[in-house]
Structure formats: C-alpha cells, structure tokens
Coordinates of C-alpha atoms and ligand atoms in Angstrom, one line a residue:
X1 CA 0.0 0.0 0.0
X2 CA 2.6 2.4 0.8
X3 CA 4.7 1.8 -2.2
X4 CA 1.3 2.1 -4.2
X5 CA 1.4 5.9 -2.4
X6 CA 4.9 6.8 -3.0
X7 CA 4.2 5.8 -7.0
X8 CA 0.8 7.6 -7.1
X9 CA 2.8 10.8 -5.7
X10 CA 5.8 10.4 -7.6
X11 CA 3.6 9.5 -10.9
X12 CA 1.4 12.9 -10.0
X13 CA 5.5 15.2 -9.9
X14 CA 5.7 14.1 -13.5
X15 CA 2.7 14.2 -15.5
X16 CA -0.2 15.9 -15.1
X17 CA -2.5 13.3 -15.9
X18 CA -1.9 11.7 -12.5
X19 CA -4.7 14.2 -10.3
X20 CA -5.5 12.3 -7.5
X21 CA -5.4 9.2 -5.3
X22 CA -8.4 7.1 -4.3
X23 CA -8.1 4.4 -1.3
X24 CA -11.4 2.2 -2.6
X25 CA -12.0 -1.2 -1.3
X26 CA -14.2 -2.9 1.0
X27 CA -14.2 -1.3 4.4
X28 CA -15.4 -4.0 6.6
X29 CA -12.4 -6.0 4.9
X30 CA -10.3 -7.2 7.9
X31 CA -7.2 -5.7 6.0
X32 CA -9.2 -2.7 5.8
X33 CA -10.3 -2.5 9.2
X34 CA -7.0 -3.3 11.3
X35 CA -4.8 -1.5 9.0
X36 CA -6.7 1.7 9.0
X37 CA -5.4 4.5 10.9
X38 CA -2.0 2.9 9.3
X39 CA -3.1 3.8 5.9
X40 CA -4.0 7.3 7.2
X41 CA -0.9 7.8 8.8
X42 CA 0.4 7.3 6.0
X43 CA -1.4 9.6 3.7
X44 CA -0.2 12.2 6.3
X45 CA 3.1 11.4 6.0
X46 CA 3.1 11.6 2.5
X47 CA 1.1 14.8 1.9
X48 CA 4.0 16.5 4.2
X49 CA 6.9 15.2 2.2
X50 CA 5.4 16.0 -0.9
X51 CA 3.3 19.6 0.1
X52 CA 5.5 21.5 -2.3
X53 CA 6.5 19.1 -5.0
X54 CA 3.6 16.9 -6.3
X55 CA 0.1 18.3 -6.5
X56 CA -1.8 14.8 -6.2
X57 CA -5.1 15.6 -4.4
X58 CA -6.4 12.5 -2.1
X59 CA -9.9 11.0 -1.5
X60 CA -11.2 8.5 0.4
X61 CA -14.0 6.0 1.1
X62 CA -14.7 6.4 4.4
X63 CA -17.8 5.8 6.1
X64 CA -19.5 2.7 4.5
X65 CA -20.3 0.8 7.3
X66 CA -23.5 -0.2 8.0
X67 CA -24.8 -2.4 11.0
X68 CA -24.9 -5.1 8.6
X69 CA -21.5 -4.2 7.7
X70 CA -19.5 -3.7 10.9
X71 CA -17.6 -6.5 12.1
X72 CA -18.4 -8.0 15.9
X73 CA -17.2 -5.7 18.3
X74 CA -15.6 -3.0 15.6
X75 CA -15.6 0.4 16.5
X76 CA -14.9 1.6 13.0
X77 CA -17.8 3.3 12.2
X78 CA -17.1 5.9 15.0
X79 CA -13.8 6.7 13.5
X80 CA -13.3 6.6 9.8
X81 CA -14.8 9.7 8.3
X82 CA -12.9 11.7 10.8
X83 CA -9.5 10.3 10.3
X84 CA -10.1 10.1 6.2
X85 CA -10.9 14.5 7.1
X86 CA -8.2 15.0 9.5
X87 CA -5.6 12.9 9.5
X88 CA -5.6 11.1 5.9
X89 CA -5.9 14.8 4.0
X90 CA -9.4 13.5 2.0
X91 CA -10.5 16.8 0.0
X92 CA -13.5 14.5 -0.7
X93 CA -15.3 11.6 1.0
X94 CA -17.0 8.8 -0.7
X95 CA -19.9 7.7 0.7
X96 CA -20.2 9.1 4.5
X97 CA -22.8 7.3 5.4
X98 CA -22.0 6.5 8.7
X99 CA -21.9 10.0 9.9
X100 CA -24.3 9.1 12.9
X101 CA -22.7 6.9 14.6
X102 CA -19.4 8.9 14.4
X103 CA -18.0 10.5 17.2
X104 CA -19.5 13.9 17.6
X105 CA -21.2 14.2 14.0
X106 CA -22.3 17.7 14.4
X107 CA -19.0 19.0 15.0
X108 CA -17.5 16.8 12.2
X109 CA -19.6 18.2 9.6
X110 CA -19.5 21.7 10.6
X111 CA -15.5 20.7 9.8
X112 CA -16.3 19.1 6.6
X113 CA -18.4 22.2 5.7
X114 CA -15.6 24.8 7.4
X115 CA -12.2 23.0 5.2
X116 CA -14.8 22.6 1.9
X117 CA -15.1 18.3 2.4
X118 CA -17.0 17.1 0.0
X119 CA -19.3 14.3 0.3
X120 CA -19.8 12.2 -3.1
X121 CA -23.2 10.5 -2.5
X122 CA -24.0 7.6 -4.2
X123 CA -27.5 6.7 -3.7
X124 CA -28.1 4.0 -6.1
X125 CA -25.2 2.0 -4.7
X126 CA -26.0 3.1 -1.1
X127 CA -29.4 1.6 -1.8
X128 CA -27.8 -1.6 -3.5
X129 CA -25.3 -2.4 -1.6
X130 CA -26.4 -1.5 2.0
X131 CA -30.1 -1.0 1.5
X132 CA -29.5 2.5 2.6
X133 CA -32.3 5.1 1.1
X134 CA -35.3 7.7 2.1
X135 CA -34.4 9.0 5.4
X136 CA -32.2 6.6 6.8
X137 CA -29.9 8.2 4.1
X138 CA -27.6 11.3 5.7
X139 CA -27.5 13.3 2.9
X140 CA -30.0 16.0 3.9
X141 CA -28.0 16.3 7.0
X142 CA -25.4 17.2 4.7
X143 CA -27.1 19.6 2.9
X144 CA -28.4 21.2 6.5
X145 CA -25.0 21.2 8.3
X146 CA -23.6 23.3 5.1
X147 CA -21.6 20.2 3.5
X148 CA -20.7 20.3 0.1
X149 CA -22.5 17.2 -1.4
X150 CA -22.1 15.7 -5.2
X151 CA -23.9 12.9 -6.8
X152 CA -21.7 10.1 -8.0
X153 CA -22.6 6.8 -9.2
X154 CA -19.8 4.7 -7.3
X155 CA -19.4 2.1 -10.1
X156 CA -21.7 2.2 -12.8
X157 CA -19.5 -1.3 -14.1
X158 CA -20.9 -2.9 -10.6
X159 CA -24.2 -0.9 -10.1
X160 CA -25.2 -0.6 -14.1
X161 CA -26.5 3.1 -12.4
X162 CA -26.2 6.3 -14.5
X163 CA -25.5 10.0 -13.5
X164 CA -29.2 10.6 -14.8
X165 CA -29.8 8.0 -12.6
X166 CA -28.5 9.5 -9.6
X167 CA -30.5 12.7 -10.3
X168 CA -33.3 11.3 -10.6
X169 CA -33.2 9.3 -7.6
X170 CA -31.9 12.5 -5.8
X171 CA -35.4 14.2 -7.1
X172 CA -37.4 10.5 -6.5
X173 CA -36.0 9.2 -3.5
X174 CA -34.5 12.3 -1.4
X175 CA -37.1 14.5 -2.6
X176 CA -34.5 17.5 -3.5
X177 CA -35.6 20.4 -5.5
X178 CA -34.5 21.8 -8.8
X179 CA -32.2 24.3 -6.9
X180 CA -31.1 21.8 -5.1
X181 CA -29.8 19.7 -7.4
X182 CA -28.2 22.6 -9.5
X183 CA -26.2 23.1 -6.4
X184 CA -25.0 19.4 -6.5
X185 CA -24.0 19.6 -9.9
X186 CA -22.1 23.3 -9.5
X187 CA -20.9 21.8 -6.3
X188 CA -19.1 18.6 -8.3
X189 CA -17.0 20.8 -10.6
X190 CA -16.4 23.4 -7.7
X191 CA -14.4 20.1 -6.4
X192 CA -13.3 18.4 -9.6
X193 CA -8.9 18.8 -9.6
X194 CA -9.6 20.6 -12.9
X195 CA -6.3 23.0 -13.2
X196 CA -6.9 26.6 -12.6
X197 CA -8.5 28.8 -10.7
X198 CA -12.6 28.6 -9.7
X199 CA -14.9 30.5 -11.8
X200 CA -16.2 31.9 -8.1
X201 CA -14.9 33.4 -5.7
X202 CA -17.3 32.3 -2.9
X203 CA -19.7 29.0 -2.6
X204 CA -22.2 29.0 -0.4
X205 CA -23.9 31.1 -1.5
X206 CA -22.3 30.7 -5.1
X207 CA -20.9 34.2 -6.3
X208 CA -18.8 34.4 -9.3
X209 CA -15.8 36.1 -9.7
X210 CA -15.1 39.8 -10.9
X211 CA -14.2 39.6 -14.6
X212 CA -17.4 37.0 -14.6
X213 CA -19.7 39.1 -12.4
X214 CA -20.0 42.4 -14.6
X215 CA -23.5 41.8 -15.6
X216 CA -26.7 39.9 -13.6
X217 CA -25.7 36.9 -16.2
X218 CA -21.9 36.2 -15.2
X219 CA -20.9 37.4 -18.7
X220 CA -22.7 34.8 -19.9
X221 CA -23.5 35.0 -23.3
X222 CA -22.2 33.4 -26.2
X223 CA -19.4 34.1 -26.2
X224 CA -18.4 35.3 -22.0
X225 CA -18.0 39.1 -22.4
X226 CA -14.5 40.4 -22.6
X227 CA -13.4 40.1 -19.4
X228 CA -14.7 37.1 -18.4
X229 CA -13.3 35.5 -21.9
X230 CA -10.0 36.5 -21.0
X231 CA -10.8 34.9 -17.4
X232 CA -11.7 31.9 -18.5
X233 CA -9.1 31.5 -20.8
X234 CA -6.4 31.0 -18.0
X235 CA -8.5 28.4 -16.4
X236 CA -9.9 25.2 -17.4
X237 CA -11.6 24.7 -14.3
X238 CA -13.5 27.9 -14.7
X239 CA -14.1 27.2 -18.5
X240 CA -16.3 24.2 -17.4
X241 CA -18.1 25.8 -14.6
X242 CA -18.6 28.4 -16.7
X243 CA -19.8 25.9 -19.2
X244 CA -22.3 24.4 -16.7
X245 CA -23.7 27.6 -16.0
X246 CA -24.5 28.2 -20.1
X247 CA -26.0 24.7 -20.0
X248 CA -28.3 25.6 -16.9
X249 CA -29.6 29.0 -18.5
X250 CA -30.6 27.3 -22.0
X251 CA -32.1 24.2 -19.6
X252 CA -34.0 26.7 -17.8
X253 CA -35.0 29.1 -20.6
X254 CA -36.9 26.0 -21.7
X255 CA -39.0 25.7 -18.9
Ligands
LIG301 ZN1 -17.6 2.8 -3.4

C-alpha cells in the first residue's frame, strides 16, 4: 500500500494526468479494518513530504459501514470519516454514510463544511449495496449542516446506475428540488482537480468572480463578455463551470 502511495505521488510530480489518489475497497475487509489509521498515517506522512513538490489531491472511502457491515465488536464506524478529514488529508469523501454513529457528528460536519469536504453520494449504490435510502440516508444532513455534497454513481460497471440515474433518484427518493440539485452539480466541478482557478470566488452562497460578475448573467453569453473571456481562458476549471452555468440557463430558458 505504501509503495502504491509513494508511486501515485511520484507519478502525480511528473505528469499531469496523475490528479488524485483514491483508497477504494471494501471497508469491513479485515485488512481494511486493522490497517486503517496505518493507511492514514500514511497519507499524512506523505502529503507532508510531498506539500510543495507533487500536487496529487487524495480522497477517500470512508464511512460505508453499516450495521450489517461492521464486524463483531468494531468500532470503526465511529472513526473513519474523521481520520479520512483529519488525518488522511481527504478533500472528498465517498460515501459518509455513517456520519451518525461517528463520534460527535455535528462537529465533524460543521469541519467538513468549514475545510470545503466534499461528500460524493451515491444513492443507487448506497441503496444496492447496504439497503440504505429515504431518510435513513444522511445526505440532507449534509445539505443542512452546510456540507458540500455531489452525486456520484460509485461504479456504474458494478451498479449498471447512470448520472441521470442519480439525479433522478436524488429528485425520487430524497425528494430535493430543482435548486437543489443545481447546487450538486455546481458543487461537483467546484471540487473536480480541474487545473486553474474557480470561476467563483465564494460557494455558499455561489458568487462568481469579478471579470465574470460584470453583468446579472456572469458574462454569460455566447461568447463570455470580454473580461470574463479572458478569465476563462487561463483556467480550465472555470471554463467548465462556466460551461455548466450556459447549460443551466438554456435548460432553464426551456422551462
Ligand atoms: Zn464505493
């Protein structure tokens, strides 16, 4: 595992093709289980040797455990999202599930929300895998404690789900608005390791930033005005968010 860590770093100095690290395997694995604050130790050993020479971003499963799911007498469902936040370096958290029965929940969210954690929520696999869904599912916790939450399928190879999917059981199943789930979707490039700066400078609320925010429409038209062109043009992060935000206004024009 740790020489996986040092290549995945290394690889990530070289090219930039290489833009983050995933730990992704069965949690209630007995490897998984004794060996992980090990693997988080060593995440935070690594992202101090290599702070200032590889840009490799890091996130983690955590928080997949279930009832059903937690080995006899394991208290790893009171642990794991915290130490994937705080001690592993996780900029995003798959799954999180578990928040509830993690040692003071309200005060590790308001941390996720604080540091900008994202949660990807997978509901179809949540629901496939663990029988998770409706309101035994955390995710409007999420949404209340200020958490920045994206949709994600998990595995659409495993789950034969779809991103449509997702949406629509995030409409279906979680009952979320229209405004809710254009959050989502802002909120999954906001945290995408696209290169270059964000198309806004604050998220919650969204506001854009000043070469985008000269008229009500962001400089949206087609093309950005001026300044936002010449914005945008430094950034391929904020070309797609800015991309997004085209899509949602012909989307809603329709309506
Ligand atoms: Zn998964």
């Amino acid at each position: 595992m740790f020489g996986q860590l040092v290549g995945a770093f290394e690889m990530a100095k070289h090219s930039n093709l290489i833009v983050a690290a995933n730990l992704s395997s069965p949690e209630d694995d007995s490897a998984s289980i004794s060996n992980y604050n090990l693997h988080m130790a060593m995440l935070d050993f690594l992202h101090a040797q290599y702070a200032t020479t590889s840009p490799l971003h890091v996130t983690l499963h955590a928080g997949e455990l279930s009832a059903a799911y937690l080995p006899t007498n394991s208290t790893a469902n009171t642990f794991h999202i915290r130490a994937a936040v705080e001690t592993g370096h996780a900029e995003r958290i798959g799954h999180g599930l578990d928040i509830n029965t993690e040692m003071d929940p309200a005060g590790l969210m308001a941390e996720m929300a604080a540091q900008h954690v994202l949660v990807e929520v997978c509901l179809s696999s949540n629901t496939q895998i663990l029988s998770i869904s409706g309101t035994n599912h955390p995710l409007a916790q999420y949404l209340a404690a200020g958490v920045p939450v994206a949709l994600a399928t998990d595995d659409q190879g495993v789950s034969r789900s779809s991103m449509a999917g997702e949406y629509e059981r995030a409409a279906l199943d979680q009952h979320l608005s229209y405004r809710d789930l254009k959050l989502l979707a802002r909120n999954s490039l906001e945290h995408a390791f696209l290169p270059g700066p964000s198309l806004w400078s604050a998220t919650s609320p969204y506001a854009p930033v000043t070469a985008c925010a000269a008229t009500a429409t962001m400089g949206i038209g087609d093309p950005a005005n001026p300044e936002c062109s010449a914005y945008l043009a430094t950034s391929e992060h904020a070309t797609m968010q800015w991309l997004l935000e085209r899509n949602f206004l012909a989307f809603e024009k329709l309506q």
